[in-house]
GROMACS .gro file of N, CA and C in nm:
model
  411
    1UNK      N    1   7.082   1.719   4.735
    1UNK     CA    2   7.128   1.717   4.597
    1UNK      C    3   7.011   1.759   4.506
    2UNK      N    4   7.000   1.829   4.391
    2UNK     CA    5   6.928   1.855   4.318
    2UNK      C    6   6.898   1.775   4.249
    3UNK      N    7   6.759   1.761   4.246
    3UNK     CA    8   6.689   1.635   4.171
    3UNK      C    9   6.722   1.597   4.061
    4UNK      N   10   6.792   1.702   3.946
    4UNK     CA   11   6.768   1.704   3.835
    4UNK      C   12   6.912   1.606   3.818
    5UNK      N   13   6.988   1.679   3.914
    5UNK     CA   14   7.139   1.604   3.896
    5UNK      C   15   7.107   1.462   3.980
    6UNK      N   16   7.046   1.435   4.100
    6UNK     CA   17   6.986   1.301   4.119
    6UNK      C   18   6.951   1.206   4.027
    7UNK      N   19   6.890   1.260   3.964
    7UNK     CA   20   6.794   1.149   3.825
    7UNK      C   21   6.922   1.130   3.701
    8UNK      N   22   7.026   1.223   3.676
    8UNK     CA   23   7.129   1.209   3.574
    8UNK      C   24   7.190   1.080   3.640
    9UNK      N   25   7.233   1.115   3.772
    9UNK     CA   26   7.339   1.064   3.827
    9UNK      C   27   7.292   0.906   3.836
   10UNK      N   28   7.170   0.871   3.870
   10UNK     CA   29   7.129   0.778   3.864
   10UNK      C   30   7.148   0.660   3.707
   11UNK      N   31   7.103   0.727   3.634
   11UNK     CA   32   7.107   0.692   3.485
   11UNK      C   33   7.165   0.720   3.407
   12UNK      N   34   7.330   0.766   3.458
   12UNK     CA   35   7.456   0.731   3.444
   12UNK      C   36   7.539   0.585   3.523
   13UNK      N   37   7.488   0.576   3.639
   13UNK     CA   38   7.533   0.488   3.752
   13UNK      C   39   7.470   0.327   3.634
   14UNK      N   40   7.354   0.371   3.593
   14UNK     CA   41   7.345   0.233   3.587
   14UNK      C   42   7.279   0.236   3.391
   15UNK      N   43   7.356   0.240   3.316
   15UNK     CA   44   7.359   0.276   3.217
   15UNK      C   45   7.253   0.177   3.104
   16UNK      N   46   7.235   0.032   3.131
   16UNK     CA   47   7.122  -0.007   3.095
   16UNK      C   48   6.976   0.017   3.134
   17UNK      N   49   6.924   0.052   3.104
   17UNK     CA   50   6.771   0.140   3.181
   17UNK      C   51   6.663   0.010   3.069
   18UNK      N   52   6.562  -0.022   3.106
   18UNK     CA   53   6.433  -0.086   3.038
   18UNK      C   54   6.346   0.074   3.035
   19UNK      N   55   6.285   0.035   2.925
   19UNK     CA   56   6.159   0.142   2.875
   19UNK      C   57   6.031   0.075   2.854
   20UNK      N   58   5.928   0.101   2.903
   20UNK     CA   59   5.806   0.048   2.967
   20UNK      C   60   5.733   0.155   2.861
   21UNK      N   61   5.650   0.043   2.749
   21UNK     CA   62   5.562   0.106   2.682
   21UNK      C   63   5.374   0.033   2.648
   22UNK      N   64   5.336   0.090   2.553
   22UNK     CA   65   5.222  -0.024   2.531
   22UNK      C   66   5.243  -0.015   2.392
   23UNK      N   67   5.204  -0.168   2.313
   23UNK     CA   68   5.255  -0.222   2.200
   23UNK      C   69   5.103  -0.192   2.116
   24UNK      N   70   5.145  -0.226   1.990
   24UNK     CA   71   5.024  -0.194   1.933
   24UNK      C   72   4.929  -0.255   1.907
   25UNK      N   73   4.955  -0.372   1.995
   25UNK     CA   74   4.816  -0.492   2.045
   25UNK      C   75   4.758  -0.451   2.138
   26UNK      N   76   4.847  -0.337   2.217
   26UNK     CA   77   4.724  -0.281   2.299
   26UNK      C   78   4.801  -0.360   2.499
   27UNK      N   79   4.934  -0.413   2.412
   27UNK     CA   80   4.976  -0.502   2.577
   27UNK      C   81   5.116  -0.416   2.622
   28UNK      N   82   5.131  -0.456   2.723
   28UNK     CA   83   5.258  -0.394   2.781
   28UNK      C   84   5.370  -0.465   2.716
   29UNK      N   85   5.450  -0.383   2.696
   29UNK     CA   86   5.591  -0.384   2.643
   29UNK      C   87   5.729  -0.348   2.698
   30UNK      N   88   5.825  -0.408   2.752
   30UNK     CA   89   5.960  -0.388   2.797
   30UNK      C   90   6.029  -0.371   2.706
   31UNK      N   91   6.134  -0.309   2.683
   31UNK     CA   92   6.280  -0.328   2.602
   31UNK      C   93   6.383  -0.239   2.700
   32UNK      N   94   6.503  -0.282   2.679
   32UNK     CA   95   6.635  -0.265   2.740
   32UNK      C   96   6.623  -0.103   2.672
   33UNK      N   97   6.691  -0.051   2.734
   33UNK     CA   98   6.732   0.089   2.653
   33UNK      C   99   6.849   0.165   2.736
   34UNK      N  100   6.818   0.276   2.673
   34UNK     CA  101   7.024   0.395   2.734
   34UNK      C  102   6.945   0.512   2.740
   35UNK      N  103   6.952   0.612   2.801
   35UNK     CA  104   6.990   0.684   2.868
   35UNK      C  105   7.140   0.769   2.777
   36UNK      N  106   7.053   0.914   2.699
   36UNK     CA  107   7.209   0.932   2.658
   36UNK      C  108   7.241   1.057   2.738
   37UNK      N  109   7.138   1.169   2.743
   37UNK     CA  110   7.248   1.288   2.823
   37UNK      C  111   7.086   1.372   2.865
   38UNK      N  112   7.187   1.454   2.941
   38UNK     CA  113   7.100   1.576   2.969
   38UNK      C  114   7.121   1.740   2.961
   39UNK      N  115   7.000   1.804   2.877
   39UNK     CA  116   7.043   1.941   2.823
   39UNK      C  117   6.944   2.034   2.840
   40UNK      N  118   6.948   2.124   2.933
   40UNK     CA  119   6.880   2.246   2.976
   40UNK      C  120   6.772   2.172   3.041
   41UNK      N  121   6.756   2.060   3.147
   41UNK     CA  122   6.675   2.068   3.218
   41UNK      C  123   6.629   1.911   3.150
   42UNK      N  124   6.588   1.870   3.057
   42UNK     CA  125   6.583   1.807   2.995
   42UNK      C  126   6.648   1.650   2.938
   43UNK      N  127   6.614   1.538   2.977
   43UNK     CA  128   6.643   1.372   2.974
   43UNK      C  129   6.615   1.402   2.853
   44UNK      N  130   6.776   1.327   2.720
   44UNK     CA  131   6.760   1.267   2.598
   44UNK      C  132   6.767   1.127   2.579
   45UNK      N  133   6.693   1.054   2.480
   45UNK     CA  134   6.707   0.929   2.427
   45UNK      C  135   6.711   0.957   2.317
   46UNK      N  136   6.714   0.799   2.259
   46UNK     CA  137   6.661   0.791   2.142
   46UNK      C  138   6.611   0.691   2.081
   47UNK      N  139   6.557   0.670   1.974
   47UNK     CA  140   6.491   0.523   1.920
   47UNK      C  141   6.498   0.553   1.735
   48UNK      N  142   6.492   0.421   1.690
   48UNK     CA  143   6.515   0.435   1.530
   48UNK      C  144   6.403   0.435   1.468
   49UNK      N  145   6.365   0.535   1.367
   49UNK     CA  146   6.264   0.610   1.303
   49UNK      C  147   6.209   0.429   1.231
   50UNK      N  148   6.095   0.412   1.216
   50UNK     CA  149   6.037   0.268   1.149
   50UNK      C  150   6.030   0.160   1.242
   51UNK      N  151   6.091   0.162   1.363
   51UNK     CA  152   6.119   0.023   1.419
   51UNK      C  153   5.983   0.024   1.518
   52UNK      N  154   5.981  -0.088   1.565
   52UNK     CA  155   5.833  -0.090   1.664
   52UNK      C  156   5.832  -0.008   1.760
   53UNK      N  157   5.980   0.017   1.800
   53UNK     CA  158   5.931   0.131   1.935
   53UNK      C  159   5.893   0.218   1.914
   54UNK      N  160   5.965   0.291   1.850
   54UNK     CA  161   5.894   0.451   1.720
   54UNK      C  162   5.753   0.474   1.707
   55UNK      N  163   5.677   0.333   1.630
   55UNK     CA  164   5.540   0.317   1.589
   55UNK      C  165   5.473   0.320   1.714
   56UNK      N  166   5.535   0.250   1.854
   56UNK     CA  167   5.441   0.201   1.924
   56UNK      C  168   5.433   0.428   2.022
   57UNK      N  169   5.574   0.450   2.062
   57UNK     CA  170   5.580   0.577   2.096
   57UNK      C  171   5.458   0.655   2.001
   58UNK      N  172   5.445   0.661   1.896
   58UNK     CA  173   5.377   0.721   1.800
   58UNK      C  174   5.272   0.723   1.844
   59UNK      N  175   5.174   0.577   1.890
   59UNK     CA  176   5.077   0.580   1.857
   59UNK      C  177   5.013   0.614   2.035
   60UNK      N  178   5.073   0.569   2.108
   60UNK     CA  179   5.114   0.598   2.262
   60UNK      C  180   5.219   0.700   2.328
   61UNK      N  181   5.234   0.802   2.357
   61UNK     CA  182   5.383   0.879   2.346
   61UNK      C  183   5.389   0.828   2.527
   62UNK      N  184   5.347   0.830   2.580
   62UNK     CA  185   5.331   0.763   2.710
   62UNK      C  186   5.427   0.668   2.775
   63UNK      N  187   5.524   0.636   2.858
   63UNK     CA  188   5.627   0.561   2.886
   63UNK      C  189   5.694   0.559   3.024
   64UNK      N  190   5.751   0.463   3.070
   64UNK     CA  191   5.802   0.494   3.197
   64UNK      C  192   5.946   0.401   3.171
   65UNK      N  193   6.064   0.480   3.244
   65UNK     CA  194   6.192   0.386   3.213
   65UNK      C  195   6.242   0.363   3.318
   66UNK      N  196   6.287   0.259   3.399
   66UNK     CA  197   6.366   0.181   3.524
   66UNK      C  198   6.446   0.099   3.508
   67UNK      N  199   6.538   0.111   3.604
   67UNK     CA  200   6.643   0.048   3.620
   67UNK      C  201   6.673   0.027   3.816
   68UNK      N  202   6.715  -0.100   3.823
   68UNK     CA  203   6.690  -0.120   3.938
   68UNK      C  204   6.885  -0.199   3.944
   69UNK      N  205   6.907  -0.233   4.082
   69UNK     CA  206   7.052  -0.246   4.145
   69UNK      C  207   7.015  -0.328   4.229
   70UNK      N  208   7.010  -0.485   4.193
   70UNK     CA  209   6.987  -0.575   4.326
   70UNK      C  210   7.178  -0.557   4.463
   71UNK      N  211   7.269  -0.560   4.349
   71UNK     CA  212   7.335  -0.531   4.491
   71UNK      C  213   7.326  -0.379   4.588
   72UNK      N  214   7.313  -0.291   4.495
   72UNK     CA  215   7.265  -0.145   4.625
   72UNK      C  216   7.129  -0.155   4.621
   73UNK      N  217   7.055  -0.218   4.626
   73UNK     CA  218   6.845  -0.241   4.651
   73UNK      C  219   6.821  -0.106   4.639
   74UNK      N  220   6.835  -0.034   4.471
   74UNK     CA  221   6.821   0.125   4.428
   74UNK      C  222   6.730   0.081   4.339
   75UNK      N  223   6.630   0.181   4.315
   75UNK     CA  224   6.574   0.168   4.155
   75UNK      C  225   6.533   0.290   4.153
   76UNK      N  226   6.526   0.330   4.027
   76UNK     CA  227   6.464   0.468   3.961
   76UNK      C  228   6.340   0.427   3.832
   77UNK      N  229   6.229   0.478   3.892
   77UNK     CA  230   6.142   0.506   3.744
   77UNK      C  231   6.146   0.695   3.744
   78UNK      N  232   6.091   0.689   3.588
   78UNK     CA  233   6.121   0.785   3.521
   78UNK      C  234   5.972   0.770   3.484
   79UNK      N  235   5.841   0.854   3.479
   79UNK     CA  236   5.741   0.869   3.380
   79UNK      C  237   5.741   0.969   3.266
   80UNK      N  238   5.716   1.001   3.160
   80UNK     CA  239   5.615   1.104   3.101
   80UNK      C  240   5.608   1.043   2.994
   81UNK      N  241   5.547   1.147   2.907
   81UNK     CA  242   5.483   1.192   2.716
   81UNK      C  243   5.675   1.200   2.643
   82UNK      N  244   5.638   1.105   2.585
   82UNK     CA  245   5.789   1.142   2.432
   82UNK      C  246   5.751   1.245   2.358
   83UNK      N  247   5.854   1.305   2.394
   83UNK     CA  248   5.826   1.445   2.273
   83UNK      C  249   5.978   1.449   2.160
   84UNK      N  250   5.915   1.360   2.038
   84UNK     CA  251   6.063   1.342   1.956
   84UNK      C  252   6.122   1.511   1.885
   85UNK      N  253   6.260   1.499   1.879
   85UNK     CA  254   6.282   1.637   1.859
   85UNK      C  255   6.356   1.606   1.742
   86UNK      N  256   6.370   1.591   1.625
   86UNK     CA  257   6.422   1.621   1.558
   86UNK      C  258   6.516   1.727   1.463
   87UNK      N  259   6.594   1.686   1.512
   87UNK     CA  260   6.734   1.833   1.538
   87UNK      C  261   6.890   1.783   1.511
   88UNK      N  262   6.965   1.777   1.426
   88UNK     CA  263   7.052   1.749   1.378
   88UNK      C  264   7.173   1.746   1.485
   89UNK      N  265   7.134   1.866   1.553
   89UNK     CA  266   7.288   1.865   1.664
   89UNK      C  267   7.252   1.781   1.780
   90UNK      N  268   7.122   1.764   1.776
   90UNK     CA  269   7.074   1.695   1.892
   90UNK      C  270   7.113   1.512   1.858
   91UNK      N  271   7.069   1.467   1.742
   91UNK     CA  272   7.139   1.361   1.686
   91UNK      C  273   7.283   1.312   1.711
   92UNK      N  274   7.352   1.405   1.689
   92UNK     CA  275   7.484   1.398   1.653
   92UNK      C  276   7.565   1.398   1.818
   93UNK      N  277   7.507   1.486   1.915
   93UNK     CA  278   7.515   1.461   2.085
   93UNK      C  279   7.503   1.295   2.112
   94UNK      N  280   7.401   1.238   2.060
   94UNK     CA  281   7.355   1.089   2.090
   94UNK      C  282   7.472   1.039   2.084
   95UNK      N  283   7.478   1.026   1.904
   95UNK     CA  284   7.638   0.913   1.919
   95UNK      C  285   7.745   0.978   1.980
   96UNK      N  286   7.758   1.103   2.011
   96UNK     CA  287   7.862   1.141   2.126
   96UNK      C  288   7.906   1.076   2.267
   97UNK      N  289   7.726   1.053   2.292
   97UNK     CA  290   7.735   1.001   2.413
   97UNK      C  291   7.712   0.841   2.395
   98UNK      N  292   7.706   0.786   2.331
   98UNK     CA  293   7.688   0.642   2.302
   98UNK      C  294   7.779   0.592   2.193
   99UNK      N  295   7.871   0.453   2.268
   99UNK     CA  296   7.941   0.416   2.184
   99UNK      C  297   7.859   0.299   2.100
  100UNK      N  298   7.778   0.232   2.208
  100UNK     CA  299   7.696   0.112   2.117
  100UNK      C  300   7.578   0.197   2.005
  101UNK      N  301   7.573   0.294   1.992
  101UNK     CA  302   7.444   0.374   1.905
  101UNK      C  303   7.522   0.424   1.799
  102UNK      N  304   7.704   0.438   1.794
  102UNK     CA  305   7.776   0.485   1.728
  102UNK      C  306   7.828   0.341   1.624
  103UNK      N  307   7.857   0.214   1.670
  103UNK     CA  308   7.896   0.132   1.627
  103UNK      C  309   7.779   0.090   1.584
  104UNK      N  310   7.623   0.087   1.617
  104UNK     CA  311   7.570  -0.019   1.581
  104UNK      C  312   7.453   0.086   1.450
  105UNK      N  313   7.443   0.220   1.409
  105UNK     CA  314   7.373   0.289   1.390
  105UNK      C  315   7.455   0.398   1.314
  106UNK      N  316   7.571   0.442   1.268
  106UNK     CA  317   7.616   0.523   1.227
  106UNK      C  318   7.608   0.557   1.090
  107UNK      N  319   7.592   0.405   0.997
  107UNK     CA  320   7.521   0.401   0.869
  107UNK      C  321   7.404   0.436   0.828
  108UNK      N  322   7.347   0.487   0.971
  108UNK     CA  323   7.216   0.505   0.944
  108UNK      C  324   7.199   0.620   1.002
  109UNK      N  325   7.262   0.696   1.052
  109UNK     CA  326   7.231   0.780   1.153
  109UNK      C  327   7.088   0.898   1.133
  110UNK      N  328   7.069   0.929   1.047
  110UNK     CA  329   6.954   0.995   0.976
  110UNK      C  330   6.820   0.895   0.990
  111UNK      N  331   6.823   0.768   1.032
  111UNK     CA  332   6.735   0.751   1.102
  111UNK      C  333   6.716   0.714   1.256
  112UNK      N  334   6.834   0.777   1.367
  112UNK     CA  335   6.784   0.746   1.450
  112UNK      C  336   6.705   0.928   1.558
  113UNK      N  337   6.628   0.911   1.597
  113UNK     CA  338   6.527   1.021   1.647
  113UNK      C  339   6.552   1.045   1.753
  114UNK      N  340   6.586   1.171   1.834
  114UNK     CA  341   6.613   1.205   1.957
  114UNK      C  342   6.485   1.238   2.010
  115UNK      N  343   6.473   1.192   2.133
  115UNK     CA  344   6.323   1.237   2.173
  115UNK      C  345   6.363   1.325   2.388
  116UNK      N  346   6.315   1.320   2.407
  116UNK     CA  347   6.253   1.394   2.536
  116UNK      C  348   6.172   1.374   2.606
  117UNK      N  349   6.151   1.428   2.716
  117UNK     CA  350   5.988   1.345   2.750
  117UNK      C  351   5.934   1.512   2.855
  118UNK      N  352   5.786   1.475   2.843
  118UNK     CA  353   5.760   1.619   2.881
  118UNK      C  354   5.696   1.566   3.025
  119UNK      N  355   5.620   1.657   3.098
  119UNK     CA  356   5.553   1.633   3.246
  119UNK      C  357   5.659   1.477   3.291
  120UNK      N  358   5.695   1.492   3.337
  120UNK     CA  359   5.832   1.383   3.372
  120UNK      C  360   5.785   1.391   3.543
  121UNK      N  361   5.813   1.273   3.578
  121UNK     CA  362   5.816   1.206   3.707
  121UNK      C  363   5.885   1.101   3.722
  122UNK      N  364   5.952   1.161   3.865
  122UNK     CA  365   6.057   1.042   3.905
  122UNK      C  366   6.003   0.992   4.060
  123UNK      N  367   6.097   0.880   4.065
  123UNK     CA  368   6.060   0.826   4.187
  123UNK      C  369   6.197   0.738   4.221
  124UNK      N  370   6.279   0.756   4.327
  124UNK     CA  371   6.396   0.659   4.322
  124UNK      C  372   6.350   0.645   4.476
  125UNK      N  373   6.411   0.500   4.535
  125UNK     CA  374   6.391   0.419   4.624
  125UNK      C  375   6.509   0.317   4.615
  126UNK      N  376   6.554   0.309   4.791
  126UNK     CA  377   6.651   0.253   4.797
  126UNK      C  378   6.600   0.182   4.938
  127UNK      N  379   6.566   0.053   4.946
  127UNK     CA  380   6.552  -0.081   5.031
  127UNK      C  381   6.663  -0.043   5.172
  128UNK      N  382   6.793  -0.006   5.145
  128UNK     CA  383   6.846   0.070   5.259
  128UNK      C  384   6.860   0.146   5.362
  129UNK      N  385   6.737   0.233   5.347
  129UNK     CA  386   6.748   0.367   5.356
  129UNK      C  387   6.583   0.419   5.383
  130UNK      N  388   6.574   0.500   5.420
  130UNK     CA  389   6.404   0.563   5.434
  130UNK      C  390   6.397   0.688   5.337
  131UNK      N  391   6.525   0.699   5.242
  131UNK     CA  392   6.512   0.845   5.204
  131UNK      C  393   6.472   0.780   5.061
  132UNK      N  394   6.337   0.730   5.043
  132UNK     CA  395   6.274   0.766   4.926
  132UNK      C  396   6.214   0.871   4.849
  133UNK      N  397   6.243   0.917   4.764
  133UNK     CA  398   6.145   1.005   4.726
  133UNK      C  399   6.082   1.054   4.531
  134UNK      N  400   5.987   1.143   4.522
  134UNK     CA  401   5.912   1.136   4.431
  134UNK      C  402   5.886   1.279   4.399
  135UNK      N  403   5.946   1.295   4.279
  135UNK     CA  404   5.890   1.468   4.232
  135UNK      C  405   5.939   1.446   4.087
  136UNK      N  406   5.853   1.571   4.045
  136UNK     CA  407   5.819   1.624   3.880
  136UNK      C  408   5.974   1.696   3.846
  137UNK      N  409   6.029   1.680   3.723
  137UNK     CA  410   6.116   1.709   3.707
  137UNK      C  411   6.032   1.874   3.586
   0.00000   0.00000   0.00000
């Protein structure tokens, strides 16, 4: 299977993903996050322009996102650099693909930021199986 569709398929399968950052104390930071789509090669998110993740991405663009499946013993990390894109159609894809970003963010939508991530590395592993593996998207 092609990696690229591997890593979608994955973070579609399991639609809450955590995002692994460093805070601006300088400590590690978790938060829950989504996973909204993928376009020309390319993993979108997003995060809301002012809020700590934003500042902390800002000041760190650096991040890794996982999601793990205790009943199939699967997990996927995701590494790279956030590269926010600010792009109107790219916005407007988000709440396409997200109903909680549509209900909870639509009053605001002009501040939430689509980002990307560049030099990207994956790694999925499954406790089942010997077919782990690890490459640059």
């Amino acid at each position: 299977m092609d990696k690229l569709k591997r890593t979608v398929q994955m973070l579609k399968k399991y639609p809450m993903q955590y995002l692994g950052v460093i805070g601006l104390d300088g400590k590690p930071k978790v938060k829950a996050f989504e996973f909204k789509f993928e376009e020309n090669g390319k993993l979108y998110f997003d995060v809301i322009r002012g809020s700590e993740t934003y500042k902390e991405l800002s000041v760190n663009p650096y991040c890794e996102i996982t999601v793990a499946s205790r009943k199939d013993l699967e997990w996927i990390r995701i590494s790279g650099k956030v590269r926010f894109v600010n792009e109107v159609y790219l916005r407007d894809k988000l709440f396409d693909h997200s109903e909680i970003l549509s209900q909870k963010y639509d009053h605001i939508r002009e501040l939430v930021m689509p980002f990307t991530l560049d030099d990207v590395h994956v790694s999925i592993s499954n406790l089942n199986d010997q077919n782990n593996v690890s490459f640059d998207l």
